[in-house]
């Protein structure tokens, strides 16, 4: 039998890291066995579902590389078990609702909110678990019809068989629920508005899902779904795997309260998809060795639900940063250069030529970008040189704008005091900058390479006795920063003209 798993996002908000991890586990589990991975959009909540959240889910799943065999795409459904949006399956659900109503496995319930509250209070006061009392279960079909034609508001409840339901969970082993503690559950608001526990059973059956992999927060839904499945005489065999909760550092369930955990947010901050995949898989899955870095392809080969642990998995940002830094270091600098462009643009440091029509005519292909403040055209190679200076330390792409902004500004803004090394007076600093300028001016264009610059400046710095007295003011004059890449590297990337101009500007400041 072919393995078929699914991810079933509800488009009521952005896809969060927890959903992405569930999708990843489902994807890996099926792909390892050559199975199918399906996306089903669970948009039964008409008020809260929005197309933009569906797009967010699909875009992020695609970005993570979790390509689905079946499901909605941006244009049309892919696969033969569709539609894959629950809102387009109302007719299908309706038939099954009718069947359950006819067979008295479900009934219309007319209890008002106040009545339900009173019933619950009554049970609590008798020391029982609050649940629906089953009051409307006894209504005959004609009575139900009458109430409905009288216009009484109603919902459809499913008759819960009050017995013990035990199922085997791949992760949690044997799980039991005493359904006597659950009252009859609402499965539809009306014939056109079925609810989650009902629709999921029908879709998992009709879409021939073999393994339901989902968050542990759904575990108490499983016995309800098993009962509905039995009532509908569905034959499909489903194995369940409830994966551990994601916990925040404070070991409480990760939620909005801990900040924005949407995939989009991490993506926008400059986490790479391969890093997120690698980080997410380790939240719950134990690779069983020292190896921590896995590509998606390796994961398909190595993943198994047997090594998913039961305990909650702590969402550790430092670990994500570390993994992301690793993947950033694996990129070649040209690739990285392209990846930092959106951040530089967003920060107003760079613009991309050709985006506005007027650029078309006079801009050379070799300089596809423009430094906003100076109007100077720059190449991808220049951006690659810039990013190369930070590749070792970048934890996420967005950090580039803070680290490297001085390459994209005309006048550096910094306090002149910053130029002073060990309390040196202005005259001494001016003289020191003058020596750097002299050395650097003597270099010919062809010699303007980091190695040569370093060699010449170090000679001068050694002669000065204290290297810092030469190199500190020079570095500050070029970057305007207390901490930055070294003066040789920065000068090499800035080029001779700008380097000398910045030294002069620093002298003028003093
Ligand atoms: N729509 C549900 C959710 O987003 C899916 C639950 C399931 O996988 O059955 O949590």
XYZ file of C-alpha atoms and ligand atoms in Angstrom:
520
model
C 0.000 0.000 0.000
C 1.299 3.424 -0.915
C 1.935 5.715 2.016
C -0.090 8.903 1.861
C 0.363 11.677 4.404
C -1.072 15.135 4.533
C -0.625 18.543 6.044
C -3.901 20.303 6.679
C -3.315 23.973 7.394
C -6.204 26.169 8.483
C -5.871 29.491 6.676
C -6.900 31.543 9.678
C -3.447 32.994 10.268
C 0.110 32.693 9.037
C 1.771 29.300 8.776
C 3.838 29.019 11.927
C 6.943 27.045 12.672
C 4.892 24.323 14.383
C 2.806 23.766 11.231
C 5.975 23.734 9.164
C 7.498 21.072 11.405
C 4.362 18.921 11.134
C 4.466 19.338 7.361
C 8.144 18.411 7.327
C 7.626 15.250 9.367
C 4.681 14.238 7.154
C 6.658 14.977 4.025
C 9.751 13.072 5.134
C 7.798 10.089 6.354
C 6.011 9.602 3.048
C 8.951 10.458 0.818
C 11.193 7.940 2.547
C 8.797 5.229 1.406
C 8.161 6.723 -2.008
C 4.715 7.816 -0.878
C 2.570 10.864 -1.516
C 2.410 14.078 0.429
C -0.837 15.999 0.241
C -1.819 19.523 1.175
C -5.411 20.023 2.216
C -6.640 23.448 3.122
C -8.969 23.275 6.106
C -10.971 26.418 5.596
C -14.252 25.386 7.211
C -14.113 28.376 9.524
C -15.721 30.803 7.098
C -15.296 33.900 9.239
C -11.668 33.449 10.034
C -10.320 31.864 6.831
C -8.687 34.191 4.332
C -7.146 33.541 0.915
C -4.045 35.478 1.917
C -3.333 32.946 4.674
C -3.731 30.082 2.253
C -1.218 31.764 -0.024
C 1.082 32.276 2.940
C 0.916 28.551 3.767
C 1.466 27.387 0.206
C 4.254 29.856 -0.459
C 6.117 28.920 2.669
C 5.727 25.174 2.160
C 7.058 25.620 -1.342
C 9.891 27.828 -0.121
C 10.886 25.158 2.391
C 11.044 22.661 -0.453
C 8.164 20.542 0.824
C 6.703 19.963 -2.586
C 3.323 18.356 -2.459
C 2.127 15.696 -4.838
C -1.491 16.691 -4.427
C -3.201 19.775 -3.202
C -4.130 23.252 -4.286
C -1.489 25.184 -6.121
C -1.455 28.843 -6.931
C -3.383 28.197 -10.105
C -5.295 24.920 -9.902
C -5.547 21.691 -7.953
C -2.974 18.997 -8.528
C -4.067 15.397 -7.935
C -7.174 13.313 -8.423
C -8.652 13.323 -4.931
C -9.692 16.952 -4.966
C -10.965 19.481 -4.422
C -8.307 20.029 -1.786
C -10.007 22.977 -0.151
C -12.659 22.026 2.357
C -14.760 25.021 1.380
C -15.154 23.388 -2.026
C -16.268 20.061 -0.551
C -19.473 21.144 1.166
C -21.600 18.882 -1.054
C -19.539 15.850 -0.071
C -19.845 16.562 3.656
C -23.551 17.193 3.348
C -24.201 13.670 2.090
C -22.442 12.186 5.074
C -24.242 14.504 7.461
C -27.549 13.388 6.012
C -26.551 9.778 6.423
C -25.644 10.223 10.092
C -28.846 12.154 10.795
C -30.944 9.514 9.079
C -29.288 6.736 11.010
C -29.656 8.695 14.250
C -25.913 8.730 14.752
C -26.282 12.482 14.751
C -29.107 14.832 15.723
C -30.116 18.464 15.738
C -29.512 20.100 19.087
C -31.501 23.185 20.069
C -29.992 23.927 23.466
C -29.232 27.601 23.909
C -25.958 28.881 25.319
C -27.660 29.548 28.656
C -29.073 26.033 28.751
C -25.698 24.549 27.945
C -24.104 26.589 30.720
C -26.740 25.445 33.186
C -26.266 21.794 32.188
C -22.527 22.130 32.634
C -22.903 23.810 36.026
C -25.206 21.072 37.140
C -22.677 18.374 36.232
C -19.863 20.265 37.925
C -21.890 20.689 41.098
C -22.373 16.920 41.140
C -18.632 16.464 40.797
C -18.827 15.259 37.217
C -16.835 16.239 34.145
C -18.555 19.112 32.337
C -19.906 17.886 29.006
C -23.040 18.036 26.912
C -25.882 16.321 28.781
C -27.393 14.700 25.715
C -30.714 16.459 26.251
C -31.669 16.794 22.583
C -30.559 13.263 21.743
C -34.003 11.987 22.693
C -35.879 14.224 20.275
C -37.642 12.298 17.549
C -36.962 13.227 13.940
C -40.428 14.928 13.601
C -39.713 16.928 16.784
C -36.366 17.995 15.376
C -38.049 18.949 12.097
C -40.660 20.981 13.919
C -38.135 22.915 15.961
C -36.225 23.660 12.810
C -39.249 24.855 10.900
C -40.077 27.026 13.921
C -36.758 28.687 13.199
C -35.030 27.622 16.424
C -31.300 27.902 16.085
C -29.573 24.584 16.102
C -26.335 22.671 15.580
C -25.714 19.059 14.627
C -24.284 16.801 17.292
C -22.710 13.411 16.837
C -23.667 10.683 19.305
C -20.534 9.726 21.184
C -20.464 6.084 22.130
C -19.493 6.222 25.822
C -16.820 3.562 25.720
C -13.105 3.354 26.016
C -11.279 4.053 22.764
C -7.760 2.758 22.492
C -5.532 3.341 19.532
C -1.907 2.739 18.750
C 0.072 5.869 18.207
C 3.429 5.458 16.462
C 5.061 7.878 18.880
C 3.013 7.598 22.038
C 2.296 3.863 21.720
C -1.019 2.819 23.249
C -3.334 5.732 23.935
C -6.741 5.402 25.619
C -9.606 7.788 26.133
C -12.727 7.142 28.156
C -15.384 8.587 25.900
C -17.955 8.407 28.686
C -16.298 11.636 29.797
C -17.115 13.330 26.515
C -20.602 14.503 25.691
C -21.981 14.378 22.170
C -19.890 16.699 20.040
C -20.967 19.352 17.586
C -19.943 18.275 14.091
C -21.718 20.956 12.067
C -23.250 24.364 12.597
C -25.720 23.535 9.834
C -25.805 21.406 6.688
C -23.491 23.808 4.882
C -21.084 24.398 7.729
C -19.492 21.185 8.937
C -16.728 21.379 11.516
C -13.185 20.134 11.790
C -13.598 16.747 13.521
C -16.164 15.696 10.957
C -14.591 16.997 7.745
C -11.187 15.632 8.629
C -12.545 12.075 8.910
C -14.220 12.254 5.525
C -11.256 13.795 3.803
C -8.720 11.418 5.317
C -10.877 8.527 4.113
C -11.646 9.828 0.628
C -8.110 11.031 0.076
C -6.853 7.606 1.162
C -4.589 8.953 3.846
C -2.614 6.173 5.520
C -0.790 8.121 8.226
C -2.036 11.106 10.149
C 0.957 12.944 11.551
C 0.020 15.996 13.562
C 0.704 17.945 16.713
C 0.025 16.395 20.076
C -2.542 19.119 20.767
C -4.850 17.121 18.472
C -4.546 13.862 20.373
C -7.900 14.210 22.148
C -9.584 14.702 18.761
C -8.396 11.316 17.581
C -10.886 9.136 19.549
C -13.730 11.390 18.357
C -12.552 10.986 14.788
C -12.265 7.227 15.247
C -15.885 7.074 16.405
C -17.108 9.176 13.489
C -15.106 7.010 11.116
C -16.729 3.886 12.565
C -20.202 5.399 12.334
C -19.603 6.145 8.656
C -18.389 2.571 8.136
C -15.161 3.830 6.627
C -12.698 1.107 5.788
C -9.444 3.062 5.465
C -6.764 2.080 7.960
C -5.112 5.090 9.457
C -2.079 5.090 11.683
C -1.627 8.047 13.946
C 1.530 9.802 15.042
C 1.166 12.724 17.415
C 4.353 14.703 17.507
C 5.552 16.477 20.658
C 4.614 20.049 21.369
C 6.987 22.873 20.624
C 8.019 24.589 23.821
C 9.434 28.037 24.348
C 12.616 28.508 26.405
C 10.428 28.781 29.519
C 9.152 25.276 28.725
C 5.562 26.403 28.245
C 3.795 25.672 24.983
C 5.192 27.883 22.225
C 2.580 30.416 21.253
C 2.051 33.954 19.993
C 2.740 35.145 23.504
C 6.402 34.272 22.887
C 6.532 36.404 19.757
C 5.830 35.990 16.090
C 6.566 32.381 15.130
C 5.375 32.603 11.580
C 7.541 31.087 8.877
C 7.237 34.351 6.959
C 8.848 36.246 9.799
C 11.851 33.931 9.914
C 12.084 34.035 6.143
C 12.043 37.823 6.125
C 14.721 37.986 8.788
C 16.991 36.048 6.501
C 16.876 32.485 7.671
C 17.536 30.116 4.807
C 14.999 27.401 4.010
C 17.576 24.642 4.380
C 18.448 25.957 7.845
C 14.830 26.071 8.938
C 14.239 22.530 7.692
C 17.351 21.322 9.479
C 16.404 23.129 12.683
C 12.784 21.946 12.641
C 13.605 18.306 12.119
C 15.737 18.307 15.239
C 12.757 19.560 17.238
C 11.512 16.172 18.277
C 13.542 13.887 16.074
C 16.705 12.385 17.404
C 19.105 11.607 14.565
C 20.783 9.035 16.765
C 24.360 10.243 16.361
C 26.620 13.255 16.483
C 25.621 14.556 13.071
C 23.528 17.700 13.276
C 23.534 19.022 9.735
C 21.189 17.375 7.286
C 20.001 18.301 3.845
C 16.406 17.580 2.913
C 17.641 14.735 0.722
C 19.590 13.176 3.572
C 16.602 13.554 5.821
C 14.378 11.685 3.386
C 16.802 8.792 3.668
C 17.328 8.958 7.410
C 14.129 10.186 9.003
C 12.014 7.809 10.979
C 9.135 8.306 13.367
C 10.639 5.713 15.730
C 13.205 8.244 16.763
C 10.733 11.019 17.481
C 10.566 11.459 21.224
C 7.515 11.967 23.349
C 8.677 14.945 25.372
C 8.167 18.544 24.265
C 10.863 20.041 22.056
C 12.365 23.376 23.032
C 12.466 25.963 20.276
C 15.974 27.227 20.756
C 16.749 30.327 18.722
C 20.480 30.142 19.359
C 20.511 26.763 17.736
C 18.598 28.092 14.754
C 21.101 30.945 14.454
C 23.971 28.514 14.610
C 22.473 26.277 11.924
C 21.631 29.276 9.752
C 25.174 30.605 10.094
C 26.412 27.219 8.969
C 24.298 27.318 5.816
C 25.267 30.906 5.092
C 28.923 29.850 5.191
C 28.216 27.108 2.643
C 27.029 29.572 0.014
C 29.350 31.049 -2.544
C 29.646 34.790 -2.219
C 27.827 35.538 -5.472
C 24.801 33.578 -4.333
C 24.932 35.359 -1.020
C 25.291 38.702 -2.754
C 22.024 38.096 -4.550
C 20.413 37.067 -1.313
C 21.359 40.258 0.528
C 20.036 42.553 -2.196
C 16.454 42.605 -0.849
C 17.720 43.629 2.595
C 19.881 46.426 1.230
C 16.955 47.622 -0.848
C 14.593 47.483 2.079
C 17.040 49.531 4.138
C 17.142 52.137 1.371
C 20.834 51.545 0.734
C 20.649 50.039 -2.717
C 18.328 50.039 -5.667
C 18.107 47.619 -8.500
C 18.415 49.072 -11.956
C 15.860 48.375 -14.552
C 13.089 48.317 -11.986
C 12.173 51.815 -12.949
C 11.956 52.445 -16.649
C 14.225 55.475 -16.792
C 17.210 53.343 -15.782
C 17.008 51.155 -18.838
C 18.898 53.258 -21.319
C 21.999 54.467 -19.632
C 22.854 51.725 -17.174
C 25.415 49.126 -18.088
C 24.587 45.496 -17.593
C 27.696 44.982 -15.500
C 26.366 47.363 -12.887
C 22.864 46.206 -12.181
C 22.616 48.029 -8.846
C 22.871 51.596 -7.697
C 23.984 52.885 -4.346
C 21.006 55.005 -3.369
C 22.853 57.834 -1.700
C 25.550 58.358 -4.292
C 23.844 57.205 -7.458
C 26.890 55.103 -8.191
C 26.370 51.911 -10.188
C 27.757 48.755 -8.610
C 28.178 45.184 -9.746
C 27.199 41.914 -8.169
C 30.926 41.287 -7.691
C 31.104 44.344 -5.490
C 28.250 43.027 -3.344
C 29.958 39.660 -3.248
C 33.140 41.329 -1.966
C 31.112 43.144 0.675
C 29.298 40.055 1.871
C 32.517 38.028 1.875
C 33.710 40.223 4.727
C 30.794 39.075 6.865
C 30.079 35.581 5.679
C 31.845 34.040 8.661
C 29.834 35.896 11.225
C 26.398 36.399 9.689
C 23.708 34.541 11.585
C 20.922 35.822 9.396
C 20.880 37.800 6.189
C 19.114 40.831 7.626
C 22.164 41.574 9.795
C 24.025 42.711 6.701
C 22.432 46.146 6.679
C 23.754 47.006 10.137
C 27.166 45.517 9.508
C 27.875 46.806 6.033
C 25.850 50.001 5.691
C 29.012 52.108 5.492
C 29.755 50.711 2.039
C 26.557 52.331 0.841
C 26.715 55.770 2.400
C 28.238 58.965 1.182
C 29.177 60.661 4.420
C 29.822 58.526 7.445
C 28.248 59.714 10.620
C 30.225 59.045 13.757
C 31.551 60.893 16.773
C 35.026 62.192 16.089
C 36.128 60.918 19.524
C 35.830 57.432 18.120
C 38.913 58.084 15.997
C 41.089 58.361 19.072
C 43.214 55.367 19.980
C 44.135 55.241 23.696
C 43.230 58.881 24.225
C 45.374 60.228 21.376
C 45.045 63.966 20.754
C 43.597 65.340 17.531
C 46.952 66.380 16.125
C 48.337 62.895 16.661
C 45.316 61.328 14.999
C 45.521 63.690 12.047
C 49.162 62.808 11.631
C 48.445 59.092 11.895
C 45.720 59.327 9.276
C 48.147 61.307 7.129
C 50.658 58.484 7.269
C 48.022 55.952 6.222
C 47.003 58.241 3.410
C 50.569 58.563 2.236
C 51.124 54.833 2.215
C 47.873 54.137 0.449
C 48.334 56.908 -2.124
C 51.587 55.307 -3.182
C 49.791 52.144 -4.258
C 49.013 51.877 -7.910
C 45.522 50.827 -9.025
C 46.749 47.334 -9.875
C 48.250 46.961 -6.414
C 44.996 47.771 -4.665
C 44.552 44.317 -3.185
C 43.977 43.371 0.412
C 47.354 41.570 0.700
C 49.349 44.467 -0.657
C 47.435 47.018 1.407
C 47.995 44.942 4.507
C 51.682 44.468 3.812
C 52.318 48.192 3.317
C 50.199 49.381 6.220
C 51.700 46.836 8.601
C 55.182 48.067 7.757
C 54.085 51.569 8.677
C 52.216 50.365 11.765
C 55.251 48.449 13.074
C 57.335 51.540 12.580
C 54.840 53.490 14.689
C 55.500 51.096 17.560
C 51.858 50.671 18.525
C 49.913 49.174 15.601
C 46.639 50.433 16.966
C 47.748 54.045 16.743
C 47.803 53.705 12.961
C 45.174 51.072 12.279
C 42.436 52.153 14.697
C 41.851 55.672 13.364
C 42.203 54.362 9.834
C 39.571 51.690 10.357
C 37.181 54.125 12.045
C 37.666 56.634 9.240
C 36.630 54.003 6.706
C 33.713 52.459 8.570
C 32.545 54.963 11.167
C 32.104 52.021 13.513
C 33.511 50.904 16.814
C 33.583 47.329 15.599
C 33.791 46.235 12.000
C 35.767 44.206 9.524
C 39.496 45.075 9.453
C 40.914 48.155 7.688
C 42.775 46.206 4.990
C 39.737 44.247 3.859
C 37.486 47.287 4.002
C 39.925 49.470 2.067
C 40.292 46.783 -0.577
C 36.537 46.638 -1.151
C 35.999 50.408 -0.934
C 38.598 51.088 -3.579
C 41.383 53.621 -3.578
C 39.418 56.735 -4.301
C 36.813 56.284 -1.599
C 39.350 55.112 0.924
C 41.456 58.221 0.497
C 38.391 60.462 0.523
C 37.179 58.954 3.793
C 40.546 59.473 5.428
C 40.432 63.125 4.385
C 36.900 63.462 5.735
C 38.075 62.084 9.078
C 40.926 64.565 9.226
C 38.496 67.352 8.481
C 36.273 66.238 11.325
C 39.089 66.733 13.844
N -6.471 22.070 10.444
C -5.864 21.423 11.569
C -4.798 22.355 12.129
O -4.386 23.275 11.458
C -5.237 20.117 11.137
C -5.343 19.069 12.133
C -5.054 17.707 11.560
O -3.948 17.511 11.042
O -5.913 16.854 11.637
O -4.391 22.200 13.253
